Short mmCIF file of C-alpha atoms and ligand atoms in Angstrom, two decimals:
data_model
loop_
_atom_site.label_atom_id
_atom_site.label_comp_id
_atom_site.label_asym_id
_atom_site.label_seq_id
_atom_site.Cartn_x
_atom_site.Cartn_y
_atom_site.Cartn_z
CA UNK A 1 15.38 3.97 20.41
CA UNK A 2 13.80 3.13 17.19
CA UNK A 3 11.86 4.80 14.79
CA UNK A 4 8.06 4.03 13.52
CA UNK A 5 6.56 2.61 10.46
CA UNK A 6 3.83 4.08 8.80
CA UNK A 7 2.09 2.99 5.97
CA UNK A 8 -0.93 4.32 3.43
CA UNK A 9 -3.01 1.28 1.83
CA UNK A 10 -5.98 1.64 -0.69
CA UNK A 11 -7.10 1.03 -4.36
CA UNK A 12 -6.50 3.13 -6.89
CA UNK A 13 -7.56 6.94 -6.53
CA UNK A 14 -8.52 6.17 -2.92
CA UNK A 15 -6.79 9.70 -2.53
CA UNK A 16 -3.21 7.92 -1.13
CA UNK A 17 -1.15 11.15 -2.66
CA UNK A 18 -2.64 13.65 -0.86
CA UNK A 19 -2.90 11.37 2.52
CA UNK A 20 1.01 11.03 2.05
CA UNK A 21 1.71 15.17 2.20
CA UNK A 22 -1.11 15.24 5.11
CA UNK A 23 1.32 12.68 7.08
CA UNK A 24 4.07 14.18 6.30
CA UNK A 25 3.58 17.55 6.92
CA UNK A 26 2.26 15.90 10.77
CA UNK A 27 5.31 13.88 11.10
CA UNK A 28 7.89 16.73 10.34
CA UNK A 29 5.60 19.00 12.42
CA UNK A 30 6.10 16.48 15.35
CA UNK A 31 10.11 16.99 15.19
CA UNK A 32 11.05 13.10 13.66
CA UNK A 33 13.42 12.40 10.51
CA UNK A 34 11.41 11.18 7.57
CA UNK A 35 11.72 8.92 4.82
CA UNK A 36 9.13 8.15 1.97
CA UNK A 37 8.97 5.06 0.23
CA UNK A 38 6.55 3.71 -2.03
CA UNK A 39 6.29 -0.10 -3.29
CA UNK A 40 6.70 -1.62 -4.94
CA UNK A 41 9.77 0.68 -5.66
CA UNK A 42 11.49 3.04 -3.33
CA UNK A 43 15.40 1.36 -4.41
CA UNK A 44 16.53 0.95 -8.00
CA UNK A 45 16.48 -2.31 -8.33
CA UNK A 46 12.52 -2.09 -7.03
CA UNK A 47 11.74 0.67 -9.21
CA UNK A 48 12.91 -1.66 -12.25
CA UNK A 49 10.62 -4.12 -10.76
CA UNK A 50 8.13 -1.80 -10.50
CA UNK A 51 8.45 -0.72 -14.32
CA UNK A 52 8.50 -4.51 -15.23
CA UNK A 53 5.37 -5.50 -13.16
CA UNK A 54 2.95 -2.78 -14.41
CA UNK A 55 3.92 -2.80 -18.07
CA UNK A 56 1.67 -4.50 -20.67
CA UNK A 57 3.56 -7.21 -22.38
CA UNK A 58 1.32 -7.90 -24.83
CA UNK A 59 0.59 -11.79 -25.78
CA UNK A 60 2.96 -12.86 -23.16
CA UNK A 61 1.16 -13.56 -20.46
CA UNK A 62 2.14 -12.46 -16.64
CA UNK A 63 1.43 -15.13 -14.10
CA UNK A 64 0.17 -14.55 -10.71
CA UNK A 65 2.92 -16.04 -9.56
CA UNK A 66 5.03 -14.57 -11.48
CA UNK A 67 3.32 -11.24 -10.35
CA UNK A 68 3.06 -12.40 -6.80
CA UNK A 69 7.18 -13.23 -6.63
CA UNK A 70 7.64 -9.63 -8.25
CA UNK A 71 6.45 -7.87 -5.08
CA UNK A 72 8.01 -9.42 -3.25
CA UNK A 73 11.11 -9.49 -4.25
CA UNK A 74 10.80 -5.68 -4.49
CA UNK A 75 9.58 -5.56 -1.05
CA UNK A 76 12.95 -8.02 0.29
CA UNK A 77 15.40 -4.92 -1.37
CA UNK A 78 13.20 -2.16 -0.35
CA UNK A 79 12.88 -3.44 3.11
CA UNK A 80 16.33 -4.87 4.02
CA UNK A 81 18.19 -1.85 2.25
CA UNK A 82 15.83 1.01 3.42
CA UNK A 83 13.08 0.94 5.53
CA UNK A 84 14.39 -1.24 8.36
CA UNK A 85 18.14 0.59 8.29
CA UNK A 86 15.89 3.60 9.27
CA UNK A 87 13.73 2.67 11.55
CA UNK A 88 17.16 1.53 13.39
CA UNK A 89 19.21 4.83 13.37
CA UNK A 90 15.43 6.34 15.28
CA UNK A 91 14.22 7.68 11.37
CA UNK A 92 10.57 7.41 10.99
CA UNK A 93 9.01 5.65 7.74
CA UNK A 94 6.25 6.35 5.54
CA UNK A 95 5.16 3.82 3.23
CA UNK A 96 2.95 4.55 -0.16
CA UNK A 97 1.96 0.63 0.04
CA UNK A 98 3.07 -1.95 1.69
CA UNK A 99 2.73 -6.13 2.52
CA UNK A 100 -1.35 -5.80 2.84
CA UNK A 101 -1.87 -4.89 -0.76
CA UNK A 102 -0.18 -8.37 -1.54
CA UNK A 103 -2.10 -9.85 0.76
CA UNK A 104 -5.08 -8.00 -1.01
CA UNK A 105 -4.33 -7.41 -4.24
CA UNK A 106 -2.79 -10.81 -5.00
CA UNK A 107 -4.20 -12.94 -1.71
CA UNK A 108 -7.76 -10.97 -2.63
CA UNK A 109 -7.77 -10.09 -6.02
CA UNK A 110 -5.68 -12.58 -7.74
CA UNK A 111 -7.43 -15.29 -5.45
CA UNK A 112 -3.67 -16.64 -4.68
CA UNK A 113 -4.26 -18.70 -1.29
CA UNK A 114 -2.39 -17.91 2.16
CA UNK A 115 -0.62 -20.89 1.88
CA UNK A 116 1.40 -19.83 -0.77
CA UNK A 117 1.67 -16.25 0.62
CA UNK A 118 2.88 -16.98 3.76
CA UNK A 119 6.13 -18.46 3.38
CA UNK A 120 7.12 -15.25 1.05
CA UNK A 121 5.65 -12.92 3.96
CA UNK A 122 7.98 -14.73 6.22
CA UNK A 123 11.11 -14.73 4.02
CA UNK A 124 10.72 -11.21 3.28
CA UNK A 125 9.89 -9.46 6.54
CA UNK A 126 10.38 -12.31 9.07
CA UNK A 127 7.74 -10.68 11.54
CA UNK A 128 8.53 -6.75 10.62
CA UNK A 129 4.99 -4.92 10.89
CA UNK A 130 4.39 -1.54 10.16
CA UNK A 131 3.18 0.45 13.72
CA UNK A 132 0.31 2.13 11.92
CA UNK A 133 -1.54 1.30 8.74
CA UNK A 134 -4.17 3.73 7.51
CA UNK A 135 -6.15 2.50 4.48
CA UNK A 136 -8.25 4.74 2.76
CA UNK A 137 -11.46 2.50 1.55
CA UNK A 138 -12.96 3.58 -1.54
CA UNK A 139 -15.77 1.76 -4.08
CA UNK A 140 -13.60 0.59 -6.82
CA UNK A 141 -16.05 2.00 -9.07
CA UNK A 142 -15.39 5.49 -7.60
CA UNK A 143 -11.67 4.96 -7.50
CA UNK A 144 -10.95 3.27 -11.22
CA UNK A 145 -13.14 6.77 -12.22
CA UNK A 146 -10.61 9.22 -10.42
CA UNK A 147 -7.81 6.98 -11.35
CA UNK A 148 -8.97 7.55 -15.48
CA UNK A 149 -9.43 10.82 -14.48
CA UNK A 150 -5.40 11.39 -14.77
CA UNK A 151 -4.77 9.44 -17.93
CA UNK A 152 -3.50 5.96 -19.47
CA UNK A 153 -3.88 3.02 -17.46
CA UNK A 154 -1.34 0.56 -16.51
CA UNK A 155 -1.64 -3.64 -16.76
CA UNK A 156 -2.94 -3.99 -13.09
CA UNK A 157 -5.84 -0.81 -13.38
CA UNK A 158 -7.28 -2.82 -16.40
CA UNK A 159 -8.12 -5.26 -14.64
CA UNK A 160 -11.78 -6.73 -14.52
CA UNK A 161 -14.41 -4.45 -11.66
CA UNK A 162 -14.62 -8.06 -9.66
CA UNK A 163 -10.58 -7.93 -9.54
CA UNK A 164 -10.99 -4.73 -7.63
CA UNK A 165 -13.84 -5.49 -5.49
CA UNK A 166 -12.38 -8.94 -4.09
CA UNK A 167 -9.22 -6.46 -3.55
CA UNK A 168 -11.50 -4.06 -1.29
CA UNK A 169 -13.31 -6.85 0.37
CA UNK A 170 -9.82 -8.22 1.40
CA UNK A 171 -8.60 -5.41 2.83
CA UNK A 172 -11.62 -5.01 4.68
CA UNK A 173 -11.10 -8.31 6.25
CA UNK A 174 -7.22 -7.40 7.13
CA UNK A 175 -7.80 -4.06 8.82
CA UNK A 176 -10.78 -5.90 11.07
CA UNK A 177 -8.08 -8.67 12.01
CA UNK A 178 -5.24 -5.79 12.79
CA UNK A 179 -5.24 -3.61 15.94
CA UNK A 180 -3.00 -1.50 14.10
CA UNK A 181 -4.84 -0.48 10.98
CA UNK A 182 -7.35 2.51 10.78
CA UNK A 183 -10.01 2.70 8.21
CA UNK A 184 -10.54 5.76 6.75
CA UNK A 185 -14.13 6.32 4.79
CA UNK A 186 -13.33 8.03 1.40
CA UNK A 187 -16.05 8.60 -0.21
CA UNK A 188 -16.64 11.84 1.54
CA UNK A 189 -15.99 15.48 0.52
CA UNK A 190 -12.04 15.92 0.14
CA UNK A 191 -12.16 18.09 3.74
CA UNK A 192 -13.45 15.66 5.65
CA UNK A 193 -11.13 12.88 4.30
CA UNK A 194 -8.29 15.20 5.57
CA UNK A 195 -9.42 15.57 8.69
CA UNK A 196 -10.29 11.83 9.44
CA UNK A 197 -6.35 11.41 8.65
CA UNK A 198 -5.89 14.25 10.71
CA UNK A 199 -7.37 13.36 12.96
CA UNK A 200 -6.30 9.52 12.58
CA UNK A 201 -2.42 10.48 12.76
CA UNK A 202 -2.88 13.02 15.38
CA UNK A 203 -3.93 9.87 17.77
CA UNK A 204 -1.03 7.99 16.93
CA UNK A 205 1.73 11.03 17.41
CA UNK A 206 0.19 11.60 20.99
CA UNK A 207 0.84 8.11 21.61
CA UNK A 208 4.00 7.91 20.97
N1 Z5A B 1 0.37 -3.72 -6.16
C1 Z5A B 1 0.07 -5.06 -6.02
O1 Z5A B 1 -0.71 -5.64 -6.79
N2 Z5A B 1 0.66 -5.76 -5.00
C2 Z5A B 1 1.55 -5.19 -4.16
O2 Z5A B 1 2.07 -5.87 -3.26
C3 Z5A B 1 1.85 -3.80 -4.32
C4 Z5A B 1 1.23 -3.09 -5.34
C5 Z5A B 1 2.81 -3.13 -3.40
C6 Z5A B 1 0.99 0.19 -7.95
O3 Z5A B 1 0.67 1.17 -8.82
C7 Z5A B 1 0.17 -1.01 -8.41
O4 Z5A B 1 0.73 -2.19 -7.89
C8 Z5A B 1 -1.23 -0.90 -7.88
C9 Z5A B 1 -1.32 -2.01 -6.84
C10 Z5A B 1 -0.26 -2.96 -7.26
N3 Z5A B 1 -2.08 -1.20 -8.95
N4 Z5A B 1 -3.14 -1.17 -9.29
N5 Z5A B 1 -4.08 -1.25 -9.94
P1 Z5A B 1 0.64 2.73 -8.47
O5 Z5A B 1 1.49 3.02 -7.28
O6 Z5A B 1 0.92 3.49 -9.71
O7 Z5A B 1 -0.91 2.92 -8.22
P2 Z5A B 1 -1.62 3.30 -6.93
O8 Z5A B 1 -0.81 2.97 -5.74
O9 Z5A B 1 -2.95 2.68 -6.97
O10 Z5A B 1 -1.65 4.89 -6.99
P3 Z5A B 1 -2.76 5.84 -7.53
O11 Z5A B 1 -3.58 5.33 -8.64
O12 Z5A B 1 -1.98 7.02 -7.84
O13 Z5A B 1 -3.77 5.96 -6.31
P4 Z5A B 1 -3.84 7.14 -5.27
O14 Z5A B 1 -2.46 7.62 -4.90
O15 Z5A B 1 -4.68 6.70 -4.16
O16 Z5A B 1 -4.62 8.26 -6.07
P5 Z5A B 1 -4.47 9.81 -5.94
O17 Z5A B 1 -3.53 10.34 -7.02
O18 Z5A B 1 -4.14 10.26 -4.58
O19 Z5A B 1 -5.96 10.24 -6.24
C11 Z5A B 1 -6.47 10.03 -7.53
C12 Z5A B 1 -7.32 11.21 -7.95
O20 Z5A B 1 -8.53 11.20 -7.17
C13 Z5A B 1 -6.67 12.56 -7.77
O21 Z5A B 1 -6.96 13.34 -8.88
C14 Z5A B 1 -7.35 13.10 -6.51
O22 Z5A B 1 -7.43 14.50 -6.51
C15 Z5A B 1 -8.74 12.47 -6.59
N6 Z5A B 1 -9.35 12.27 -5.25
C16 Z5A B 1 -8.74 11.69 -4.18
N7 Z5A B 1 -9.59 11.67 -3.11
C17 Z5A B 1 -10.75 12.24 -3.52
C18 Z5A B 1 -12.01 12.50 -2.87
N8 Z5A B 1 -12.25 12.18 -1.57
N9 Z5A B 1 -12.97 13.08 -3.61
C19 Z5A B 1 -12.76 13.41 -4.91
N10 Z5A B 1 -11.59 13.20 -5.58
C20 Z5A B 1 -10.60 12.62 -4.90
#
């Protein structure tokens, strides 16, 4: 027996908080063990990564591949030391983020080619997928609005509209190439988000 990997993908203020308590809630109701993670973070040695890579450092520049080794190196603790020990002892897992928004964020956004993504995807997860990945698809326009809605914004979220929008288009083009991912439209009243992840999550708990 093993347990399943779920994860939530999207841009910022693509609604990812409240799609976390909706699968949640479904999970628990379903009778499996739970644990959150979000990344990068989710150990302490990824949350001080995570502190590191979205702070503003001023006039020293941050590389993208300094910014590319980051996540994943976060990823490699939160992985090995969490999620897969889990999914072992029959614990389900739900992810805020996981290995597409590198492959969008830095493949997409940053423009950082496969070639030099691939051999970190491999040392990191060596062939661990998640089981389901729903990502909630939102104009960045929309999102970066909602997202200033809450307050200050960190180094990534000041990034240039065309960073954002090469990030979308990306993860467009992963979920089409993954049996696995789910697309969920939100730019729709709040309700109807919900229930697409309702219904969405539903699907995937009968299944299984
Ligand atoms: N990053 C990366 O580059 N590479 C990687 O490999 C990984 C991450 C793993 C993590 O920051 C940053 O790291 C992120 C990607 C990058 N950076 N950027 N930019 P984070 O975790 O702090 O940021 P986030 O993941 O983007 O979280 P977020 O901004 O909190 O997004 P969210 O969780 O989707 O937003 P939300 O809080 O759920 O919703 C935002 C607001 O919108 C909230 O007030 C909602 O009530 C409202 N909302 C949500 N849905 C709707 C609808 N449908 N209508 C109206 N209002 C709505």
């Amino acid at each position: 027996m093993s347990g399943k990997f779920i994860v939530i993908e999207g841009l910022e203020g693509a609604g990812k908080s409240s799609a976390v308590t909706i699968i949640k809630a479904a999970i628990e109701q379903f009778g499996k063990p739970l644990v959150c993670t979000r990344e990068p973070g989710g150990t302490p040695m990824a949350e001080a990564i995570r502190n590191c890579v979205k702070q503003d450092w001023r006039d020293e520049k941050v590389t993208v591949e300094a910014e590319l080794l980051l996540m994943y190196a976060a990823r490699a603790q939160l992985v090995q030391n969490v999620i897969q020990p889990a999914i072992n002892a029959d614990q389900w897992v739900l992810a805020d983020r996981h290995d597409m928004s590198s492959r969008a964020y830095q493949g997409g956004g940053r423009q950082i080619p496969d070639s030099m993504i691939e051999p970190l995807r491999n040392i990191t997860l060596k062939g661990f997928k998640p089981d389901l990945t729903l990502y909630l698809d939102v104009e960045p326009a929309t999102g970066l609005a909602r997202a200033r809605g809450r307050g200050e914004l960190d180094r990534i979220e000041q990034e240039d509209i065309s960073f954002f929008e090469r990030t979308r288009e990306r993860y467009l083009q992963l979920c089409a190439d993954d049996p696995r991912a789910v697309v969920i439209n939100t730019m729709q009243p709040m309700e109807n988000v919900h229930q697409d992840i309702t219904k969405a999550i539903n699907l995937f708990l009968d299944k299984h």
